[in-house]
Amino acid sequence: MTEQLDVLVVGAGYSGCYQLYRLRQKGFNVKLYDAGAELGGIWYWNCYPGARVDSDVPNYEFSMEEVWEDWTWSERFPGWKELRAYFRHVDQKLGLSKDVRFNTRVSAAKFDEKNHLWHVTCEDGHEVTTRFVAACLGFASKAYVPDIKGLSTFEGECHHTARWPQDGLNFDGKRVGVVGTGASGVQVVQEARRSASRLAVFQRTPNIALPMQQKYFDEQEYSEWKKDFPEIFRKRDASGGGLYDVNPEKRAAKEVPENERVLRFEQAWLKGGFQFWSGTYSDILSDVESNRLAYDFWRDKTHLRIHDPELAEKLAPSEPLHPFGAKRPSLEQDYFEAFNQPNVELIDIRQTPIAEINAKGVGAGDRQIDLDIIVLATGFDASTGGIMQIDLQGVDGARIADEWRGGVRSWLGIGIPKFPNLLMLYGPQSPTAFWNGPTSAEVQGDWVIELLEWLRDSGRTRIEASHEAAESWNAHMNELAASTLLPEADSWYMGANIPGKPRQLLGHSGVQSYMKHCNACANNGYEGFKFE
Ligand code: FAD
């Protein structure tokens, strides 16, 4: 007999763990499946040297008192090992794993129109039937490996950062090449610079990386801070990006007197984290002039840290290649100083493209760069890749890969026309990458849980987003994109890092306005959805 569930949660990151915990509390028959071997979501897969979160704690943790009351972080921006330990603590407190099937990748699901059920198949042949699917796949479930000639012929170790060997890989004395300078690339460079005999960094686009301002906590100090946590979590939920202390001024940066503006920039710089990105003035991501002021401030600060002026120009060009913050800024601790070291070399692949990877290393221009390890810090088929690699078959045989070939269509980034009873969390066309992960897991998560309760309590067994609602949401997303500078960068926010992927804004950049739309939908009887 195939097991039949009320809800199958797929994905054991913050979103999935929260769904499992709350839905179980509310009496749903719910199970969670994850392709990984432990809880933690992306922190299970991204165990590369230097992997670290860019949202600080207590922003980046659950707000349930039963979880935080006896947990103490050692660092303001914890690394992957501590994050994994945190998820073990979460498990111990909430007793999640007894309802989790690990090492289970959902490969296909077919909607049974007669019975309003999903028949789900996993890679290992396991099958399950469920009324609803909560897809908590995150935005980084599908690693992107570019099609570089000869990649498979390399005789050394070659790994994507998100498929890093679980038992680690040592850089000591090795010749290491890092392809890509996004967030993961920056983090690997900071580690590899210390012990690699040679570090070749292949850069296409300079990373407008911001100072992390890491801090180490004293246990006593952290414990005392906890009395403020309920208020901190309340503010976090009400904030623009899910971070309680990142709150930009309403004024336009360009209209603020220079000395005042520079002071605010300096303060944000010293506070670190995402303060300089989204905590100064609210028009930084929408006004060209204000944006340029932030860029110039960053560039001048960064140039001071790089000894060679030519190199400084490559890492922090006088003229920006794209607006500041239109690609996700990474946080760094000593990234730029790495390039002052004799063992570190920057290879600008705009000037010297990678021609091939061969048995011994990388051929770039007329050079052969011999390597022992190649790190592919080449990012993700973000946001849509995870769900589109599942063979989802909805109404009348509709396949998600066909439906979204021309671009994502969803209602509120939660429901998809033709795919009834499937609800996405932290998915495309919701705030995702513009929302602190745990905040989204709880706030959007509660909205979905209330919807599921409402369906159950009203005896409804089928919910589907309407085409009209999805089209109106898509129009809204396009308008939103046009009101920002985000479309001006070839970023994964826009799907532009993947050849052939439709260019569209994949994340809703206004968290509070997004929640207003969700709440209006709920208050109007879940307008935009159809029910049976
Ligand atoms: P995830 O944590 O991504 O978990 C998704 C889970 O789904 C994974 O465990 C995966 O195995 C599973 N899964 C996917 N497909 C299947 C399938 N077919 N079958 C079974 N299981 C499947 N966010 C921030 O807010 N701040 C940060 O600083 C930050 N840093 C990040 C750094 C990195 C390197 C990455 C990759 C992401 C970062 N993020 C950050 C985003 C991060 O995804 C969220 O913080 C958070 O992890 C989202 O939780 P989630 O539960 O939605 O998804």
Short mmCIF file of N, CA and C in Angstrom, two decimals, residues 141-297:
data_model
loop_
_atom_site.label_atom_id
_atom_site.label_comp_id
_atom_site.label_asym_id
_atom_site.label_seq_id
_atom_site.Cartn_x
_atom_site.Cartn_y
_atom_site.Cartn_z
N SER A 141 18.86 24.87 -5.50
CA SER A 141 18.89 23.40 -5.52
C SER A 141 19.55 22.85 -6.77
N LYS A 142 19.66 23.69 -7.80
CA LYS A 142 20.28 23.18 -9.02
C LYS A 142 21.56 23.95 -9.31
N ALA A 143 22.65 23.27 -9.09
CA ALA A 143 23.96 23.90 -9.33
C ALA A 143 24.13 24.14 -10.83
N TYR A 144 24.80 25.22 -11.17
CA TYR A 144 25.05 25.50 -12.59
C TYR A 144 26.53 25.27 -12.91
N VAL A 145 26.77 24.38 -13.85
CA VAL A 145 28.13 24.13 -14.32
C VAL A 145 28.20 24.57 -15.78
N PRO A 146 28.99 25.59 -16.08
CA PRO A 146 29.02 26.07 -17.46
C PRO A 146 29.63 25.02 -18.39
N ASP A 147 29.27 25.15 -19.63
CA ASP A 147 29.73 24.19 -20.63
C ASP A 147 31.12 24.62 -21.11
N ILE A 148 32.15 24.25 -20.35
CA ILE A 148 33.51 24.64 -20.72
C ILE A 148 34.14 23.44 -21.44
N LYS A 149 34.71 23.72 -22.56
CA LYS A 149 35.34 22.65 -23.36
C LYS A 149 36.37 21.89 -22.51
N GLY A 150 36.29 20.58 -22.53
CA GLY A 150 37.30 19.75 -21.88
C GLY A 150 37.15 19.58 -20.38
N LEU A 151 36.08 20.11 -19.81
CA LEU A 151 35.94 20.09 -18.35
C LEU A 151 36.13 18.68 -17.76
N SER A 152 35.57 17.69 -18.43
CA SER A 152 35.62 16.33 -17.87
C SER A 152 37.00 15.69 -18.03
N THR A 153 37.91 16.32 -18.75
CA THR A 153 39.23 15.70 -18.96
C THR A 153 40.23 16.08 -17.86
N PHE A 154 39.86 17.00 -17.00
CA PHE A 154 40.78 17.44 -15.94
C PHE A 154 41.13 16.28 -15.02
N GLU A 155 42.42 16.10 -14.76
CA GLU A 155 42.84 14.93 -13.98
C GLU A 155 42.89 15.19 -12.48
N GLY A 156 42.80 16.46 -12.08
CA GLY A 156 42.82 16.76 -10.64
C GLY A 156 41.41 16.69 -10.07
N GLU A 157 41.23 17.30 -8.90
CA GLU A 157 39.90 17.34 -8.26
C GLU A 157 39.13 18.53 -8.81
N CYS A 158 37.90 18.32 -9.17
CA CYS A 158 37.08 19.43 -9.68
C CYS A 158 35.69 19.32 -9.08
N HIS A 159 35.27 20.35 -8.34
CA HIS A 159 33.95 20.28 -7.69
C HIS A 159 33.23 21.61 -7.78
N HIS A 160 31.92 21.53 -7.95
CA HIS A 160 31.09 22.72 -7.79
C HIS A 160 30.97 22.98 -6.29
N THR A 161 30.91 24.25 -5.92
CA THR A 161 30.85 24.58 -4.48
C THR A 161 29.63 23.94 -3.78
N ALA A 162 28.52 23.79 -4.53
CA ALA A 162 27.31 23.26 -3.90
C ALA A 162 27.25 21.73 -3.98
N ARG A 163 28.30 21.12 -4.49
CA ARG A 163 28.37 19.65 -4.51
C ARG A 163 29.74 19.26 -3.95
N TRP A 164 30.13 19.98 -2.92
CA TRP A 164 31.46 19.79 -2.34
C TRP A 164 31.53 18.45 -1.61
N PRO A 165 32.66 17.75 -1.65
CA PRO A 165 32.74 16.47 -0.95
C PRO A 165 32.43 16.66 0.54
N GLN A 166 31.55 15.79 1.04
CA GLN A 166 31.13 15.93 2.44
C GLN A 166 32.30 15.71 3.40
N ASP A 167 33.31 14.96 2.99
CA ASP A 167 34.46 14.78 3.90
C ASP A 167 35.57 15.79 3.64
N GLY A 168 35.28 16.83 2.87
CA GLY A 168 36.21 17.95 2.74
C GLY A 168 37.31 17.73 1.72
N LEU A 169 38.07 18.80 1.51
CA LEU A 169 39.17 18.77 0.55
C LEU A 169 40.18 19.81 1.01
N ASN A 170 41.43 19.37 1.11
CA ASN A 170 42.45 20.24 1.68
C ASN A 170 43.18 21.04 0.59
N PHE A 171 43.32 22.35 0.79
CA PHE A 171 44.01 23.19 -0.19
C PHE A 171 45.52 23.29 0.09
N ASP A 172 46.00 22.75 1.23
CA ASP A 172 47.39 22.99 1.65
C ASP A 172 48.40 22.63 0.56
N GLY A 173 49.18 23.60 0.17
CA GLY A 173 50.27 23.35 -0.79
C GLY A 173 49.80 23.04 -2.20
N LYS A 174 48.50 23.16 -2.44
CA LYS A 174 47.95 22.78 -3.75
C LYS A 174 47.84 24.00 -4.68
N ARG A 175 47.81 23.70 -5.97
CA ARG A 175 47.56 24.76 -6.96
C ARG A 175 46.05 24.75 -7.23
N VAL A 176 45.41 25.85 -6.81
CA VAL A 176 43.94 25.88 -6.83
C VAL A 176 43.46 26.93 -7.84
N GLY A 177 42.45 26.57 -8.62
CA GLY A 177 41.81 27.53 -9.51
C GLY A 177 40.37 27.73 -9.07
N VAL A 178 39.94 28.97 -8.94
CA VAL A 178 38.55 29.25 -8.58
C VAL A 178 37.89 29.93 -9.77
N VAL A 179 36.88 29.28 -10.33
CA VAL A 179 36.18 29.86 -11.48
C VAL A 179 34.91 30.52 -10.96
N GLY A 180 34.87 31.83 -11.06
CA GLY A 180 33.68 32.56 -10.61
C GLY A 180 33.98 33.35 -9.34
N THR A 181 33.44 34.57 -9.31
CA THR A 181 33.69 35.43 -8.15
C THR A 181 32.38 35.96 -7.57
N GLY A 182 31.35 35.11 -7.58
CA GLY A 182 30.13 35.44 -6.84
C GLY A 182 30.37 35.17 -5.36
N ALA A 183 29.30 35.07 -4.60
CA ALA A 183 29.44 34.94 -3.14
C ALA A 183 30.30 33.73 -2.76
N SER A 184 30.06 32.59 -3.40
CA SER A 184 30.83 31.39 -3.02
C SER A 184 32.29 31.54 -3.43
N GLY A 185 32.53 32.10 -4.62
CA GLY A 185 33.90 32.31 -5.09
C GLY A 185 34.68 33.17 -4.12
N VAL A 186 34.08 34.26 -3.68
CA VAL A 186 34.74 35.16 -2.72
C VAL A 186 35.11 34.39 -1.46
N GLN A 187 34.18 33.57 -0.99
CA GLN A 187 34.44 32.85 0.27
C GLN A 187 35.55 31.81 0.10
N VAL A 188 35.56 31.12 -1.02
CA VAL A 188 36.62 30.11 -1.24
C VAL A 188 37.98 30.80 -1.36
N VAL A 189 38.01 31.92 -2.08
CA VAL A 189 39.29 32.63 -2.25
C VAL A 189 39.87 32.99 -0.89
N GLN A 190 39.02 33.46 0.01
CA GLN A 190 39.52 33.87 1.33
C GLN A 190 40.15 32.70 2.09
N GLU A 191 39.66 31.50 1.86
CA GLU A 191 40.23 30.32 2.52
C GLU A 191 41.49 29.85 1.79
N ALA A 192 41.35 29.71 0.46
CA ALA A 192 42.44 29.11 -0.32
C ALA A 192 43.70 29.98 -0.29
N ARG A 193 43.54 31.28 -0.20
CA ARG A 193 44.70 32.18 -0.22
C ARG A 193 45.69 31.84 0.90
N ARG A 194 45.16 31.27 2.00
CA ARG A 194 46.01 31.05 3.18
C ARG A 194 46.97 29.89 3.00
N SER A 195 46.54 28.85 2.27
CA SER A 195 47.39 27.66 2.27
C SER A 195 47.70 27.11 0.88
N ALA A 196 47.04 27.60 -0.15
CA ALA A 196 47.33 27.08 -1.49
C ALA A 196 48.71 27.60 -1.92
N SER A 197 49.43 26.77 -2.66
CA SER A 197 50.74 27.25 -3.14
C SER A 197 50.51 28.28 -4.26
N ARG A 198 49.43 28.04 -5.00
CA ARG A 198 49.09 28.98 -6.06
C ARG A 198 47.56 29.08 -6.09
N LEU A 199 47.06 30.29 -6.26
CA LEU A 199 45.62 30.46 -6.35
C LEU A 199 45.32 31.32 -7.57
N ALA A 200 44.67 30.71 -8.55
CA ALA A 200 44.29 31.45 -9.77
C ALA A 200 42.79 31.73 -9.69
N VAL A 201 42.42 33.00 -9.74
CA VAL A 201 41.01 33.38 -9.60
C VAL A 201 40.52 33.87 -10.96
N PHE A 202 39.57 33.16 -11.53
CA PHE A 202 39.05 33.50 -12.85
C PHE A 202 37.81 34.37 -12.67
N GLN A 203 37.97 35.64 -13.02
CA GLN A 203 36.89 36.62 -12.78
C GLN A 203 36.28 37.10 -14.10
N ARG A 204 34.94 37.01 -14.20
CA ARG A 204 34.26 37.62 -15.33
C ARG A 204 33.77 39.01 -14.92
N THR A 205 33.08 39.06 -13.77
CA THR A 205 32.53 40.33 -13.31
C THR A 205 33.08 40.62 -11.90
N PRO A 206 33.62 41.81 -11.70
CA PRO A 206 34.10 42.13 -10.34
C PRO A 206 32.95 42.08 -9.35
N ASN A 207 33.23 41.59 -8.18
CA ASN A 207 32.20 41.49 -7.15
C ASN A 207 32.25 42.73 -6.27
N ILE A 208 31.14 43.44 -6.21
CA ILE A 208 31.08 44.64 -5.35
C ILE A 208 30.86 44.15 -3.92
N ALA A 209 31.88 43.47 -3.42
CA ALA A 209 31.77 42.81 -2.11
C ALA A 209 31.90 43.84 -0.99
N LEU A 210 31.12 43.64 0.03
CA LEU A 210 31.04 44.60 1.14
C LEU A 210 31.65 44.02 2.41
N PRO A 211 32.08 44.90 3.30
CA PRO A 211 32.72 44.38 4.52
C PRO A 211 31.74 43.64 5.42
N MET A 212 32.10 42.44 5.79
CA MET A 212 31.22 41.64 6.65
C MET A 212 31.18 42.20 8.07
N GLN A 213 32.35 42.59 8.57
CA GLN A 213 32.51 43.00 9.98
C GLN A 213 32.07 41.84 10.89
N GLN A 214 32.78 40.75 10.72
CA GLN A 214 32.53 39.56 11.55
C GLN A 214 32.78 39.91 13.02
N LYS A 215 32.08 39.19 13.88
CA LYS A 215 32.25 39.43 15.32
C LYS A 215 32.15 38.08 16.03
N TYR A 216 32.95 37.91 17.07
CA TYR A 216 32.89 36.66 17.84
C TYR A 216 32.17 36.93 19.14
N PHE A 217 31.19 36.08 19.46
CA PHE A 217 30.36 36.34 20.63
C PHE A 217 30.95 35.70 21.88
N ASP A 218 30.75 36.40 22.95
CA ASP A 218 31.04 35.88 24.26
C ASP A 218 29.72 35.26 24.76
N GLU A 219 29.77 34.07 25.32
CA GLU A 219 28.54 33.34 25.67
C GLU A 219 27.63 34.16 26.59
N GLN A 220 28.27 34.79 27.56
CA GLN A 220 27.52 35.59 28.53
C GLN A 220 26.79 36.75 27.85
N GLU A 221 27.56 37.42 26.97
CA GLU A 221 27.02 38.59 26.26
C GLU A 221 25.83 38.16 25.39
N TYR A 222 25.98 37.00 24.72
CA TYR A 222 24.91 36.53 23.84
C TYR A 222 23.67 36.17 24.65
N SER A 223 23.88 35.54 25.80
CA SER A 223 22.75 35.16 26.66
C SER A 223 21.98 36.38 27.13
N GLU A 224 22.72 37.42 27.49
CA GLU A 224 22.05 38.63 27.98
C GLU A 224 21.22 39.30 26.87
N TRP A 225 21.72 39.16 25.67
CA TRP A 225 21.05 39.76 24.51
C TRP A 225 19.66 39.15 24.30
N LYS A 226 19.50 37.91 24.75
CA LYS A 226 18.26 37.17 24.45
C LYS A 226 17.00 37.81 24.99
N LYS A 227 17.15 38.63 26.01
CA LYS A 227 15.93 39.29 26.53
C LYS A 227 15.32 40.19 25.46
N ASP A 228 16.15 40.63 24.49
CA ASP A 228 15.64 41.50 23.41
C ASP A 228 15.09 40.71 22.23
N PHE A 229 15.28 39.41 22.24
CA PHE A 229 14.94 38.64 21.03
C PHE A 229 13.47 38.75 20.60
N PRO A 230 12.50 38.67 21.52
CA PRO A 230 11.11 38.77 21.04
C PRO A 230 10.87 40.06 20.25
N GLU A 231 11.44 41.17 20.74
CA GLU A 231 11.28 42.45 20.04
C GLU A 231 12.05 42.42 18.71
N ILE A 232 13.23 41.84 18.73
CA ILE A 232 14.04 41.73 17.50
C ILE A 232 13.28 40.94 16.44
N PHE A 233 12.67 39.83 16.83
CA PHE A 233 11.95 39.01 15.85
C PHE A 233 10.70 39.72 15.35
N ARG A 234 10.08 40.51 16.21
CA ARG A 234 8.91 41.26 15.77
C ARG A 234 9.34 42.27 14.70
N LYS A 235 10.44 42.96 14.97
CA LYS A 235 10.95 43.96 14.01
C LYS A 235 11.39 43.29 12.72
N ARG A 236 11.97 42.12 12.85
CA ARG A 236 12.45 41.37 11.68
C ARG A 236 11.30 41.09 10.72
N ASP A 237 10.17 40.66 11.29
CA ASP A 237 9.01 40.34 10.45
C ASP A 237 8.46 41.58 9.75
N ALA A 238 8.61 42.74 10.41
CA ALA A 238 8.02 43.97 9.85
C ALA A 238 8.98 44.72 8.93
N SER A 239 10.18 44.20 8.77
CA SER A 239 11.21 44.95 8.03
C SER A 239 11.13 44.68 6.52
N GLY A 240 11.92 45.47 5.78
CA GLY A 240 11.87 45.40 4.33
C GLY A 240 12.57 44.20 3.73
N GLY A 241 13.47 43.57 4.47
CA GLY A 241 14.20 42.42 3.90
C GLY A 241 14.32 41.28 4.88
N GLY A 242 13.57 41.37 5.98
CA GLY A 242 13.62 40.29 6.97
C GLY A 242 14.80 40.39 7.93
N LEU A 243 15.46 41.58 7.96
CA LEU A 243 16.58 41.79 8.87
C LEU A 243 16.17 42.94 9.80
N TYR A 244 16.13 42.68 11.10
CA TYR A 244 15.50 43.64 12.01
C TYR A 244 16.18 45.01 12.04
N ASP A 245 17.49 45.01 11.74
CA ASP A 245 18.25 46.25 11.94
C ASP A 245 18.71 46.88 10.63
N VAL A 246 18.17 46.45 9.49
CA VAL A 246 18.56 47.06 8.22
C VAL A 246 17.37 47.89 7.73
N ASN A 247 17.44 49.18 7.99
CA ASN A 247 16.29 50.05 7.69
C ASN A 247 16.76 51.33 7.01
N PRO A 248 16.57 51.42 5.70
CA PRO A 248 17.04 52.61 4.99
C PRO A 248 16.17 53.83 5.29
N GLU A 249 16.80 54.99 5.14
CA GLU A 249 16.04 56.25 5.25
C GLU A 249 15.19 56.43 4.01
N LYS A 250 14.06 57.14 4.18
CA LYS A 250 13.18 57.38 3.03
C LYS A 250 13.78 58.39 2.05
N ARG A 251 14.65 59.29 2.55
CA ARG A 251 15.19 60.35 1.67
C ARG A 251 16.02 59.76 0.53
N ALA A 252 16.09 60.53 -0.57
CA ALA A 252 16.94 60.12 -1.69
C ALA A 252 18.39 60.44 -1.34
N ALA A 253 19.28 59.50 -1.58
CA ALA A 253 20.69 59.70 -1.23
C ALA A 253 21.25 60.97 -1.88
N LYS A 254 20.86 61.19 -3.13
CA LYS A 254 21.43 62.33 -3.87
C LYS A 254 20.97 63.68 -3.33
N GLU A 255 19.90 63.67 -2.55
CA GLU A 255 19.40 64.94 -2.01
C GLU A 255 19.93 65.25 -0.62
N VAL A 256 20.65 64.34 -0.06
CA VAL A 256 21.18 64.55 1.29
C VAL A 256 22.52 65.29 1.18
N PRO A 257 22.77 66.32 2.02
CA PRO A 257 24.06 67.02 1.95
C PRO A 257 25.22 66.03 2.05
N GLU A 258 26.28 66.32 1.28
CA GLU A 258 27.35 65.34 1.12
C GLU A 258 27.94 64.86 2.45
N ASN A 259 28.20 65.80 3.35
CA ASN A 259 28.85 65.38 4.61
C ASN A 259 27.95 64.43 5.42
N GLU A 260 26.64 64.71 5.36
CA GLU A 260 25.69 63.86 6.07
C GLU A 260 25.62 62.47 5.44
N ARG A 261 25.62 62.49 4.11
CA ARG A 261 25.51 61.21 3.38
C ARG A 261 26.76 60.35 3.61
N VAL A 262 27.91 61.00 3.55
CA VAL A 262 29.15 60.24 3.74
C VAL A 262 29.19 59.65 5.14
N LEU A 263 28.69 60.42 6.10
CA LEU A 263 28.66 59.90 7.48
C LEU A 263 27.76 58.65 7.55
N ARG A 264 26.60 58.73 6.90
CA ARG A 264 25.69 57.57 6.92
C ARG A 264 26.33 56.37 6.22
N PHE A 265 27.00 56.63 5.09
CA PHE A 265 27.69 55.55 4.39
C PHE A 265 28.75 54.93 5.30
N GLU A 266 29.50 55.79 5.97
CA GLU A 266 30.58 55.29 6.86
C GLU A 266 30.00 54.42 7.97
N GLN A 267 28.87 54.90 8.52
CA GLN A 267 28.26 54.14 9.63
C GLN A 267 27.81 52.76 9.16
N ALA A 268 27.20 52.75 7.96
CA ALA A 268 26.73 51.47 7.41
C ALA A 268 27.92 50.55 7.15
N TRP A 269 28.99 51.13 6.64
CA TRP A 269 30.21 50.38 6.33
C TRP A 269 30.74 49.71 7.60
N LEU A 270 30.76 50.48 8.67
CA LEU A 270 31.30 49.96 9.94
C LEU A 270 30.39 48.91 10.56
N LYS A 271 29.08 49.09 10.38
CA LYS A 271 28.15 48.09 10.92
C LYS A 271 28.28 46.77 10.18
N GLY A 272 28.61 46.86 8.89
CA GLY A 272 28.84 45.64 8.10
C GLY A 272 27.56 44.96 7.66
N GLY A 273 27.71 43.72 7.24
CA GLY A 273 26.56 42.96 6.73
C GLY A 273 25.95 43.65 5.53
N PHE A 274 24.62 43.58 5.45
CA PHE A 274 23.92 44.18 4.29
C PHE A 274 23.57 45.66 4.52
N GLN A 275 24.14 46.25 5.58
CA GLN A 275 23.79 47.65 5.89
C GLN A 275 24.10 48.59 4.73
N PHE A 276 25.27 48.40 4.12
CA PHE A 276 25.64 49.34 3.05
C PHE A 276 24.83 49.08 1.78
N TRP A 277 24.35 47.88 1.62
CA TRP A 277 23.54 47.53 0.43
C TRP A 277 22.13 48.11 0.53
N SER A 278 21.50 47.81 1.69
CA SER A 278 20.08 48.19 1.74
C SER A 278 19.69 48.92 3.01
N GLY A 279 20.67 49.42 3.73
CA GLY A 279 20.34 50.09 4.99
C GLY A 279 20.68 51.57 5.01
N THR A 280 20.94 52.18 3.85
CA THR A 280 21.29 53.60 3.88
C THR A 280 20.10 54.45 3.40
N TYR A 281 19.92 54.51 2.09
CA TYR A 281 18.81 55.31 1.54
C TYR A 281 17.95 54.42 0.64
N SER A 282 16.64 54.68 0.66
CA SER A 282 15.74 53.73 -0.01
C SER A 282 15.78 53.82 -1.54
N ASP A 283 16.46 54.85 -2.08
CA ASP A 283 16.48 54.93 -3.56
C ASP A 283 17.77 54.37 -4.16
N ILE A 284 18.61 53.77 -3.33
CA ILE A 284 19.90 53.28 -3.85
C ILE A 284 19.71 52.28 -5.00
N LEU A 285 18.67 51.45 -4.89
CA LEU A 285 18.47 50.43 -5.94
C LEU A 285 17.51 50.87 -7.02
N SER A 286 17.10 52.15 -6.97
CA SER A 286 16.15 52.59 -7.99
C SER A 286 16.57 53.87 -8.70
N ASP A 287 17.51 54.61 -8.16
CA ASP A 287 17.89 55.88 -8.78
C ASP A 287 19.36 55.82 -9.23
N VAL A 288 19.57 56.12 -10.48
CA VAL A 288 20.92 55.97 -11.06
C VAL A 288 21.94 56.84 -10.32
N GLU A 289 21.55 58.09 -10.05
CA GLU A 289 22.51 59.01 -9.42
C GLU A 289 22.86 58.59 -7.99
N SER A 290 21.82 58.23 -7.24
CA SER A 290 22.06 57.81 -5.84
C SER A 290 22.88 56.52 -5.82
N ASN A 291 22.55 55.64 -6.76
CA ASN A 291 23.26 54.38 -6.86
C ASN A 291 24.74 54.62 -7.11
N ARG A 292 25.03 55.59 -7.98
CA ARG A 292 26.42 55.86 -8.34
C ARG A 292 27.19 56.41 -7.13
N LEU A 293 26.51 57.17 -6.29
CA LEU A 293 27.18 57.70 -5.09
C LEU A 293 27.65 56.55 -4.21
N ALA A 294 26.79 55.54 -4.08
CA ALA A 294 27.17 54.38 -3.26
C ALA A 294 28.31 53.63 -3.91
N TYR A 295 28.23 53.47 -5.24
CA TYR A 295 29.29 52.74 -5.94
C TYR A 295 30.64 53.44 -5.75
N ASP A 296 30.65 54.75 -5.94
CA ASP A 296 31.92 55.48 -5.85
C ASP A 296 32.52 55.38 -4.45
N PHE A 297 31.65 55.43 -3.46
CA PHE A 297 32.13 55.29 -2.07
C PHE A 297 32.81 53.92 -1.91
#
